[in-house]
CSV table of C-alpha atoms in Angstrom, one decimal:
chain,number,residue,atom,x,y,z
A,1,MET,CA,-36.5,39.8,29.6
A,2,THR,CA,-40.3,40.2,29.5
A,3,ARG,CA,-41.1,38.7,32.9
A,4,PRO,CA,-41.0,42.0,34.9
A,5,ARG,CA,-43.8,43.3,32.7
A,6,SER,CA,-46.1,40.3,32.9
A,7,ILE,CA,-45.6,38.9,36.5
A,8,GLY,CA,-45.0,42.4,38.0
A,9,SER,CA,-48.3,43.6,36.5
A,10,ALA,CA,-50.0,40.5,37.8
A,11,LEU,CA,-48.8,41.2,41.4
A,12,ASP,CA,-50.2,44.8,41.5
A,13,PRO,CA,-53.9,43.8,41.9
A,14,ILE,CA,-52.9,41.2,44.6
A,15,ALA,CA,-50.8,43.8,46.4
A,16,LEU,CA,-53.7,46.3,46.3
A,17,SER,CA,-56.1,43.7,47.7
A,18,LEU,CA,-53.7,42.8,50.5
A,19,LEU,CA,-53.2,46.5,51.4
A,20,VAL,CA,-57.0,47.1,51.7
A,21,ALA,CA,-57.6,43.9,53.6
A,22,SER,CA,-54.6,44.6,56.0
A,23,LEU,CA,-55.8,48.1,56.7
A,24,ALA,CA,-59.3,47.0,57.4
A,25,VAL,CA,-58.2,44.2,59.8
A,26,SER,CA,-55.6,46.5,61.5
A,27,VAL,CA,-58.1,49.3,62.1
A,28,SER,CA,-60.6,46.7,63.5
A,29,LEU,CA,-58.0,45.4,65.9
A,30,ALA,CA,-57.1,48.9,67.0
A,31,VAL,CA,-60.8,49.7,67.7
A,32,VAL,CA,-61.4,46.6,69.8
A,33,GLY,CA,-58.1,47.3,71.7
A,34,ALA,CA,-56.1,44.3,70.6
A,35,PRO,CA,-52.5,44.5,71.8
A,36,ALA,CA,-51.1,43.8,68.3
A,37,VAL,CA,-52.0,47.3,67.0
A,38,ASP,CA,-51.4,50.6,68.9
A,39,PRO,CA,-54.3,53.0,68.1
A,40,ARG,CA,-51.9,55.8,68.0
A,41,TRP,CA,-50.4,54.4,64.8
A,42,VAL,CA,-53.7,54.2,62.9
A,43,PRO,CA,-53.4,57.6,61.2
A,44,GLY,CA,-49.9,57.0,60.0
A,45,MET,CA,-51.0,53.5,58.9
A,46,VAL,CA,-53.8,54.9,56.9
A,47,VAL,CA,-51.6,57.5,55.2
A,48,LEU,CA,-48.9,54.9,54.3
A,49,THR,CA,-51.5,52.4,53.1
A,50,LEU,CA,-53.2,55.0,50.9
A,51,ALA,CA,-49.8,56.0,49.4
A,52,ALA,CA,-48.8,52.4,48.7
A,53,ALA,CA,-52.3,51.7,47.2
A,54,ALA,CA,-52.0,54.8,45.0
A,55,TRP,CA,-48.6,53.6,43.8
A,56,ARG,CA,-50.1,50.2,42.9
A,57,VAL,CA,-53.0,51.8,41.1
A,58,TRP,CA,-50.6,54.1,39.2
A,59,LEU,CA,-48.6,51.0,38.0
A,60,MET,CA,-51.8,49.3,36.9
A,61,VAL,CA,-53.2,52.1,34.8
A,62,ARG,CA,-49.9,53.0,33.1
A,63,PRO,CA,-48.4,50.9,30.3
A,64,PRO,CA,-45.8,48.4,31.7
A,65,ASP,CA,-42.6,50.2,32.5
A,66,VAL,CA,-39.8,48.2,34.1
A,67,GLY,CA,-37.7,51.4,34.8
A,68,LEU,CA,-40.6,53.1,36.7
A,69,ARG,CA,-41.2,49.9,38.7
A,70,ARG,CA,-37.5,49.8,39.7
A,71,VAL,CA,-37.5,53.4,40.8
A,72,GLY,CA,-40.5,52.9,43.1
A,73,PHE,CA,-39.5,49.5,44.4
A,74,TRP,CA,-37.4,50.5,47.4
A,75,PRO,CA,-39.8,53.3,48.6
A,76,ALA,CA,-42.6,50.8,48.4
A,77,LEU,CA,-40.6,48.1,50.2
A,78,LEU,CA,-39.6,50.4,53.0
A,79,ALA,CA,-43.2,51.6,53.3
A,80,GLY,CA,-44.3,48.0,53.7
A,81,CYS,CA,-41.7,47.5,56.4
A,82,LEU,CA,-43.1,50.5,58.3
A,83,LEU,CA,-46.6,49.1,57.9
A,84,VAL,CA,-45.4,45.8,59.4
A,85,LEU,CA,-43.9,47.7,62.4
A,86,MET,CA,-47.3,49.4,62.9
A,87,SER,CA,-49.3,46.2,62.4
A,88,PRO,CA,-48.1,42.6,61.9
A,89,VAL,CA,-51.2,42.0,59.8
A,90,TYR,CA,-49.3,43.6,56.9
A,91,GLY,CA,-46.9,40.6,56.9
A,92,LEU,CA,-48.8,39.1,53.9
A,93,TYR,CA,-48.2,42.3,51.9
A,94,ALA,CA,-44.6,42.3,52.9
A,95,PHE,CA,-44.2,38.7,51.6
A,96,LEU,CA,-44.7,40.1,48.1
A,97,GLY,CA,-41.2,41.5,48.4
A,98,TYR,CA,-39.8,38.0,47.9
A,99,LEU,CA,-41.5,37.9,44.5
A,100,GLU,CA,-40.8,41.5,43.4
A,101,ALA,CA,-37.2,41.8,44.4
A,102,PRO,CA,-35.9,39.3,41.8
A,103,LEU,CA,-37.9,41.1,39.1
A,104,VAL,CA,-36.5,44.6,39.4
A,105,SER,CA,-33.1,44.3,41.1
A,106,ARG,CA,-29.8,42.5,40.5
A,107,GLY,CA,-26.7,41.5,42.4
A,108,ARG,CA,-26.3,43.2,45.9
A,109,GLN,CA,-29.5,45.2,45.6
A,110,ARG,CA,-31.4,42.0,45.2
A,111,SER,CA,-29.7,40.4,48.2
A,112,ALA,CA,-30.3,43.5,50.3
A,113,ALA,CA,-34.0,43.6,49.3
A,114,MET,CA,-34.4,39.9,50.1
A,115,VAL,CA,-32.9,40.4,53.6
A,116,VAL,CA,-35.1,43.4,54.3
A,117,THR,CA,-38.1,41.4,53.2
A,118,ALA,CA,-37.0,38.5,55.4
A,119,ALA,CA,-36.7,40.8,58.4
A,120,ALA,CA,-40.1,42.3,57.9
A,121,CYS,CA,-41.8,38.9,57.4
A,122,ALA,CA,-40.1,37.4,60.5
A,123,TYR,CA,-41.3,40.4,62.6
A,124,ALA,CA,-44.8,39.9,61.3
A,125,GLN,CA,-44.8,36.2,61.9
A,126,ILE,CA,-43.8,36.5,65.5
A,127,GLY,CA,-46.6,39.0,66.0
A,128,GLY,CA,-44.6,42.2,66.5
A,129,SER,CA,-42.8,43.6,69.6
A,130,ARG,CA,-46.2,43.7,71.5
A,131,SER,CA,-46.6,39.9,71.1
A,132,PRO,CA,-46.1,37.6,74.1
A,133,LEU,CA,-43.8,35.5,71.9
A,134,TRP,CA,-41.4,38.5,71.3
A,135,SER,CA,-37.8,38.0,72.2
A,136,TRP,CA,-34.6,38.5,70.3
A,137,PRO,CA,-33.7,34.8,70.2
A,138,VAL,CA,-37.1,33.9,68.9
A,139,TYR,CA,-37.0,36.7,66.4
A,140,ALA,CA,-33.5,35.5,65.3
A,141,LEU,CA,-34.9,32.0,64.7
A,142,PHE,CA,-37.8,33.3,62.6
A,143,LEU,CA,-35.3,35.6,60.7
A,144,ALA,CA,-33.1,32.6,59.9
A,145,VAL,CA,-36.0,30.7,58.5
A,146,ASN,CA,-37.0,33.6,56.3
A,147,ILE,CA,-33.5,34.2,55.1
A,148,GLY,CA,-33.4,30.5,54.1
A,149,VAL,CA,-36.7,31.1,52.2
A,150,ALA,CA,-35.1,34.1,50.6
A,151,LEU,CA,-32.0,32.1,49.5
A,152,LEU,CA,-34.2,29.4,48.1
A,153,ILE,CA,-36.1,31.9,46.1
A,154,MET,CA,-32.9,33.5,44.8
A,155,LEU,CA,-31.5,30.1,43.7
A,156,ILE,CA,-34.8,29.3,41.9
A,157,GLU,CA,-34.7,32.7,40.2
A,158,ARG,CA,-31.1,32.3,39.1
A,159,GLN,CA,-31.9,28.9,37.7
A,160,ARG,CA,-34.9,30.4,35.9
A,161,GLU,CA,-32.7,33.1,34.4
A,162,ARG,CA,-30.1,30.6,33.2
A,163,THR,CA,-32.9,28.6,31.7
A,164,MET,CA,-34.3,31.7,30.0
A,165,LEU,CA,-30.9,32.5,28.6
A,166,ASP,CA,-30.5,29.0,27.3
A,167,LEU,CA,-34.0,29.1,25.7
A,168,GLU,CA,-33.2,32.5,24.1
A,169,ARG,CA,-30.0,31.1,22.7
A,170,VAL,CA,-31.7,28.0,21.4
A,171,VAL,CA,-34.4,30.1,19.8
A,172,ALA,CA,-31.8,32.3,18.2
A,173,GLU,CA,-30.0,29.2,16.9
A,174,LEU,CA,-33.2,27.8,15.6
A,175,ARG,CA,-34.0,31.1,13.9
A,176,ASP,CA,-30.5,31.1,12.3
A,177,SER,CA,-31.0,27.4,11.2
A,178,GLU,CA,-34.4,28.3,9.6
A,179,GLU,CA,-32.8,31.1,7.7
A,180,ARG,CA,-30.0,28.9,6.6
A,181,ASN,CA,-32.4,26.2,5.6
A,182,ALA,CA,-34.5,28.7,3.7
A,183,ARG,CA,-31.4,29.9,1.8
A,184,LEU,CA,-30.3,26.3,1.1
A,185,GLN,CA,-33.8,25.5,-0.1
A,186,ASP,CA,-33.8,28.4,-2.5
A,187,GLN,CA,-30.3,27.3,-3.8
A,188,LEU,CA,-31.5,23.7,-4.2
A,189,LEU,CA,-34.6,24.9,-6.1
A,190,ALA,CA,-32.5,27.1,-8.3
A,191,GLN,CA,-30.1,24.3,-9.0
A,192,ALA,CA,-32.9,21.9,-9.7
A,193,ARG,CA,-34.5,24.4,-12.0
A,194,ASP,CA,-31.1,24.9,-13.8
A,195,ALA,CA,-30.6,21.2,-14.0
A,196,GLY,CA,-34.0,20.7,-15.5
A,197,VAL,CA,-33.4,23.3,-18.1
A,198,GLU,CA,-30.1,21.8,-19.0
A,199,GLU,CA,-31.6,18.3,-19.2
A,200,GLU,CA,-34.5,19.5,-21.3
A,201,ARG,CA,-32.0,21.3,-23.6
A,202,ALA,CA,-30.0,18.1,-24.0
A,203,ARG,CA,-33.2,16.1,-24.6
A,204,LEU,CA,-34.4,18.5,-27.3
A,205,SER,CA,-30.9,18.5,-28.9
A,206,ARG,CA,-31.0,14.7,-29.0
A,207,GLU,CA,-34.5,14.6,-30.4
A,208,ILE,CA,-33.6,17.0,-33.2
A,209,HIS,CA,-30.5,15.1,-33.9
A,210,ASP,CA,-32.3,11.8,-34.0
A,211,THR,CA,-35.0,13.1,-36.4
A,212,VAL,CA,-34.1,16.0,-38.6
A,213,ALA,CA,-30.3,15.6,-38.6
A,214,GLN,CA,-30.4,11.9,-39.5
A,215,SER,CA,-32.9,12.4,-42.3
A,216,LEU,CA,-30.8,15.2,-43.7
A,217,VAL,CA,-27.8,12.9,-43.7
A,218,GLY,CA,-29.9,10.4,-45.7
A,219,ILE,CA,-30.9,13.1,-48.2
A,220,ILE,CA,-27.2,14.2,-48.6
A,221,THR,CA,-26.2,10.6,-49.2
A,222,GLN,CA,-28.8,10.1,-51.8
A,223,LEU,CA,-27.9,13.4,-53.6
A,224,GLU,CA,-24.2,12.5,-53.6
A,225,ALA,CA,-24.9,9.1,-55.0
A,226,ALA,CA,-27.2,10.5,-57.6
A,227,SER,CA,-24.4,12.4,-59.2
A,228,ASP,CA,-22.4,9.2,-60.0
A,229,ILE,CA,-25.1,6.9,-61.5
A,230,ALA,CA,-27.3,6.4,-64.5
A,231,ALA,CA,-30.2,8.6,-65.3
A,232,ARG,CA,-32.9,6.1,-64.3
A,233,ASP,CA,-31.2,5.3,-61.0
A,234,HIS,CA,-30.6,9.0,-60.7
A,235,THR,CA,-34.4,9.6,-60.7
A,236,ALA,CA,-34.9,6.9,-58.2
A,237,ARG,CA,-32.3,8.4,-55.9
A,238,LEU,CA,-33.9,11.8,-56.1
A,239,GLN,CA,-37.3,10.3,-55.4
A,240,ARG,CA,-35.9,8.5,-52.3
A,241,ALA,CA,-34.2,11.8,-51.3
A,242,GLY,CA,-37.6,13.6,-51.6
A,243,ALA,CA,-39.3,10.8,-49.6
A,244,THR,CA,-36.6,11.2,-46.9
A,245,ALA,CA,-37.1,14.9,-46.9
A,246,ARG,CA,-40.8,14.5,-46.4
A,247,ASP,CA,-40.1,12.0,-43.6
A,248,ALA,CA,-37.8,14.6,-42.0
A,249,LEU,CA,-40.4,17.3,-42.2
A,250,GLY,CA,-42.9,14.9,-40.5
A,251,GLU,CA,-40.3,14.0,-37.9
A,252,ALA,CA,-39.6,17.7,-37.2
A,253,ARG,CA,-43.2,18.6,-36.8
A,254,ARG,CA,-43.8,15.6,-34.5
A,255,ALA,CA,-40.8,16.4,-32.4
A,256,VAL,CA,-42.0,19.9,-31.9
A,257,ARG,CA,-45.5,18.7,-30.9
A,258,ALA,CA,-44.6,15.8,-28.7
A,259,LEU,CA,-41.0,14.8,-29.1
A,260,ALA,CA,-42.0,11.3,-29.9
A,261,SER,CA,-41.4,9.2,-33.1
A,262,PRO,CA,-44.3,9.4,-35.6
A,263,ARG,CA,-43.2,5.9,-36.8
A,264,LEU,CA,-45.0,4.5,-33.7
A,265,ASP,CA,-48.2,6.3,-34.3
A,266,GLU,CA,-49.5,3.6,-36.7
A,267,ASP,CA,-47.0,0.7,-36.2
A,268,ALA,CA,-45.8,-1.3,-33.3
A,269,LEU,CA,-42.1,-1.1,-32.5
A,270,PRO,CA,-41.1,-4.3,-34.5
A,271,ALA,CA,-42.9,-3.0,-37.6
A,272,ALA,CA,-41.4,0.5,-37.2
A,273,ILE,CA,-37.9,-0.9,-36.9
A,274,ALA,CA,-38.4,-3.2,-39.8
A,275,ARG,CA,-39.6,-0.3,-41.9
A,276,LEU,CA,-36.6,1.8,-40.8
A,277,VAL,CA,-34.2,-1.0,-41.7
A,278,ARG,CA,-35.8,-1.3,-45.2
A,279,GLN,CA,-35.4,2.4,-45.7
A,280,VAL,CA,-31.7,2.2,-44.8
A,281,ALA,CA,-31.2,-0.7,-47.1
A,282,GLU,CA,-32.9,1.2,-50.0
A,283,ALA,CA,-31.1,4.5,-49.3
A,284,SER,CA,-27.6,3.0,-49.0
A,285,ARG,CA,-25.6,0.3,-50.5
A,286,ILE,CA,-25.7,-1.7,-47.3
A,287,ASP,CA,-27.3,-5.1,-46.9
A,288,ALA,CA,-29.6,-4.4,-43.9
A,289,GLN,CA,-31.6,-7.2,-42.3
A,290,PHE,CA,-34.1,-7.2,-39.4
A,291,THR,CA,-34.9,-10.1,-37.1
A,292,LEU,CA,-37.5,-10.4,-34.4
A,293,ASP,CA,-36.7,-12.7,-31.5
A,294,GLY,CA,-39.4,-13.6,-29.0
A,295,GLU,CA,-43.0,-12.6,-28.5
A,296,PRO,CA,-43.3,-8.8,-29.0
A,297,ALA,CA,-45.1,-6.7,-26.4
A,298,PRO,CA,-45.3,-2.9,-25.9
A,299,THR,CA,-43.0,-1.4,-23.4
A,300,PRO,CA,-43.0,2.2,-21.9
A,301,TYR,CA,-39.7,2.8,-23.8
A,302,ASP,CA,-40.6,1.8,-27.4
A,303,SER,CA,-39.9,5.3,-28.6
A,304,GLU,CA,-36.5,5.3,-26.9
A,305,LEU,CA,-35.5,2.0,-28.6
A,306,LEU,CA,-36.6,3.3,-32.0
A,307,ARG,CA,-34.5,6.5,-31.5
A,308,ILE,CA,-31.5,4.3,-30.5
A,309,CYS,CA,-32.0,2.1,-33.6
A,310,GLN,CA,-32.1,5.3,-35.8
A,311,GLU,CA,-28.9,6.6,-34.2
A,312,ALA,CA,-27.1,3.3,-34.5
A,313,LEU,CA,-28.0,2.8,-38.1
A,314,ALA,CA,-27.1,6.4,-38.9
A,315,ASN,CA,-23.7,5.8,-37.4
A,316,VAL,CA,-23.3,2.7,-39.5
A,317,VAL,CA,-24.1,4.6,-42.7
A,318,ARG,CA,-21.9,7.5,-41.9
A,319,HIS,CA,-18.9,6.0,-40.2
A,320,ALA,CA,-18.7,2.3,-40.4
A,321,ALA,CA,-18.1,1.7,-44.1
A,322,ALA,CA,-20.0,-1.6,-43.6
A,323,GLN,CA,-21.4,-3.9,-46.2
A,324,ARG,CA,-23.8,-5.7,-44.0
A,325,VAL,CA,-25.8,-4.7,-40.8
A,326,MET,CA,-28.1,-7.0,-38.8
A,327,VAL,CA,-30.8,-5.5,-36.4
A,328,THR,CA,-32.3,-7.9,-33.9
A,329,LEU,CA,-35.2,-7.0,-31.6
A,330,GLY,CA,-35.6,-9.5,-28.8
A,331,TYR,CA,-38.1,-9.9,-26.0
A,332,SER,CA,-37.6,-11.8,-22.7
A,333,ALA,CA,-39.5,-11.9,-19.5
A,334,ASP,CA,-38.0,-8.8,-18.0
A,335,GLU,CA,-36.5,-6.8,-20.8
A,336,ALA,CA,-36.5,-5.8,-24.4
A,337,ARG,CA,-33.2,-5.8,-26.2
A,338,LEU,CA,-32.0,-4.2,-29.4
A,339,ASP,CA,-28.9,-5.5,-31.1
A,340,VAL,CA,-27.3,-3.7,-34.1
A,341,ARG,CA,-24.3,-5.6,-35.6
A,342,ASP,CA,-22.2,-4.4,-38.6
A,343,ASP,CA,-19.1,-5.7,-40.4
A,344,GLY,CA,-17.6,-2.3,-40.7
A,345,ARG,CA,-14.3,-0.7,-39.7
A,346,GLY,CA,-15.1,-0.6,-36.0
A,347,PHE,CA,-13.5,1.8,-33.6
A,348,ASP,CA,-11.7,2.2,-30.3
A,349,PRO,CA,-14.5,2.3,-27.6
A,350,ALA,CA,-12.3,4.4,-25.4
A,351,VAL,CA,-12.3,7.2,-27.9
A,352,VAL,CA,-15.7,8.7,-28.3
A,353,GLY,CA,-16.3,11.8,-30.3
A,354,THR,CA,-18.1,14.9,-29.1
A,355,GLY,CA,-21.3,14.4,-31.2
A,356,HIS,CA,-24.7,13.1,-30.0
A,357,GLY,CA,-24.3,9.5,-31.2
A,358,LEU,CA,-23.1,7.1,-28.5
A,359,PRO,CA,-23.3,9.7,-25.7
A,360,GLY,CA,-26.9,10.4,-26.6
A,361,ILE,CA,-27.7,6.7,-26.7
A,362,ARG,CA,-26.1,6.2,-23.3
A,363,GLN,CA,-27.9,9.2,-21.8
A,364,ARG,CA,-31.2,7.9,-23.1
A,365,LEU,CA,-30.7,4.5,-21.5
A,366,THR,CA,-29.4,6.0,-18.2
A,367,ASN,CA,-32.6,8.2,-17.9
A,368,ILE,CA,-34.9,5.2,-18.2
A,369,GLY,CA,-32.9,2.6,-16.3
A,370,GLY,CA,-31.6,0.7,-19.3
A,371,THR,CA,-28.2,-0.7,-20.1
A,372,LEU,CA,-25.8,-0.3,-23.1
A,373,GLU,CA,-23.1,-2.7,-24.2
A,374,ILE,CA,-20.7,-2.1,-27.1
A,375,GLU,CA,-18.4,-4.7,-28.5
A,376,THR,CA,-16.0,-3.5,-31.2
A,377,THR,CA,-12.4,-3.5,-32.4
A,378,GLU,CA,-10.7,-1.5,-35.0
A,379,GLY,CA,-11.4,-3.3,-38.3
A,380,GLY,CA,-13.5,-5.9,-36.7
A,381,GLY,CA,-17.0,-4.5,-36.9
A,382,CYS,CA,-19.3,-3.3,-34.0
A,383,THR,CA,-22.1,-4.7,-32.0
A,384,LEU,CA,-24.3,-2.4,-30.0
A,385,SER,CA,-26.8,-3.9,-27.5
A,386,ALA,CA,-29.4,-1.7,-25.8
A,387,ALA,CA,-31.7,-3.2,-23.2
A,388,VAL,CA,-34.7,-1.6,-21.4
A,389,PRO,CA,-36.9,-3.0,-18.7
A,390,ARG,CA,-40.4,-4.2,-19.6
C-alpha cells in the first residue's frame, strides 16, 4: 500500500512542530517552578527531544522508506513515552502514536503499540504523577477511555484496509476487462474488415458477371447461330455480335470505374430496360416484350433493378428454352417492382445451382432491403418478381 509513504511523511512536520512546542512549554514551566515539570528532568528532556526531532528531520529529507520508518517506530514511541513521563505537555506528541502505529505495524505489534500510546496519553491527560488528580483509579479510568479510542482507530483502520483491498481488486478487474475489451475490439475490427473484403469481392464478382459475362454469352449465342443460317443473316448476326462485344467493353470499363450500369448514364430505368429487352429480342429467337405500369420515378436502386433484369433475361436465354418473355416494370406509392415472366421449361426452386444467377439477385435485394419472389414449376415457365423501396 502507498499510505505509509504519503500520510507518514505528512505526519513528520507535525511531529517536529509538536516536539519543539512541547519542549519550549516544558522548559518554561520548569523555569517558573510549576509542579508539572521537575527541573531536574530538563537536561534529559532536551536530549530526548533533540534526538526525536533529528529522527523526524532525517525522515523528511530522505526519500520515503517504509522499512526505515518501521525500524525507528518503536524507539521513537518509547522516547515519546519517556518525554510524557518527564512532562505531560508531550501528550499531544504522544497522541501521534495512534496515527502512526497502524501505518507501520501489523497484528500483535500494532495492538501493543496502541496500548502503549493509550497509556502515555492517559498519563499526560491526567497531568502526570505530580498532578493533584493523580490516583490509580483515576488513571485506570483515563486509560480505559484511551484504550477505547485505540480500539476505535484500529477498527477504522481495518475497515480502511478492507476497502483498499476491495478497491485494488476492482481496479485489477477493470484493467482486465479493459484488456479483454481491447482484444475483442481488435477481433471485431478484423472480422468487420474481413467481412467487408468478402462482401466487396462478392459484389465485384456479381458486377463482372452481370456485365462482361452476360455480354459474352450473347456474343457466343450470335456466333453459334451464325454458323447455321444464310449468308445475309450471317452478316447481321456477326454485326450484332460485334455490337454486343462493344457493349461488353463499355460495360467492363464502366464497371471498373464505378461499378454502375452505363445504360443509366443517358436513359432512365424504363428506357434502359426497354432497350435491353429489344436487344435480347434481336439477339435471340425469343419474343421479348416490355410493359411499363404506373408513373415512373427514379429510385436509389435503379441500377440494381437493371442488373436484376439483365440477369433474369440472361437466365431465360441460356436455360429456359422459352419462346416468349414478358418484362413489366411497375411503380406504386412505396415500391418499384420488376416482373420477368417466361413460358420456358421452368425449374425446381428448391434446387439452385452454384452460379451467380438467382443467388446474386437475392443478395442484391437483401443488401438494399428489397424482396424477391419466384413462381415456377418444371415445364410451367417461371415468373421472377423483384421489388425495391422507393
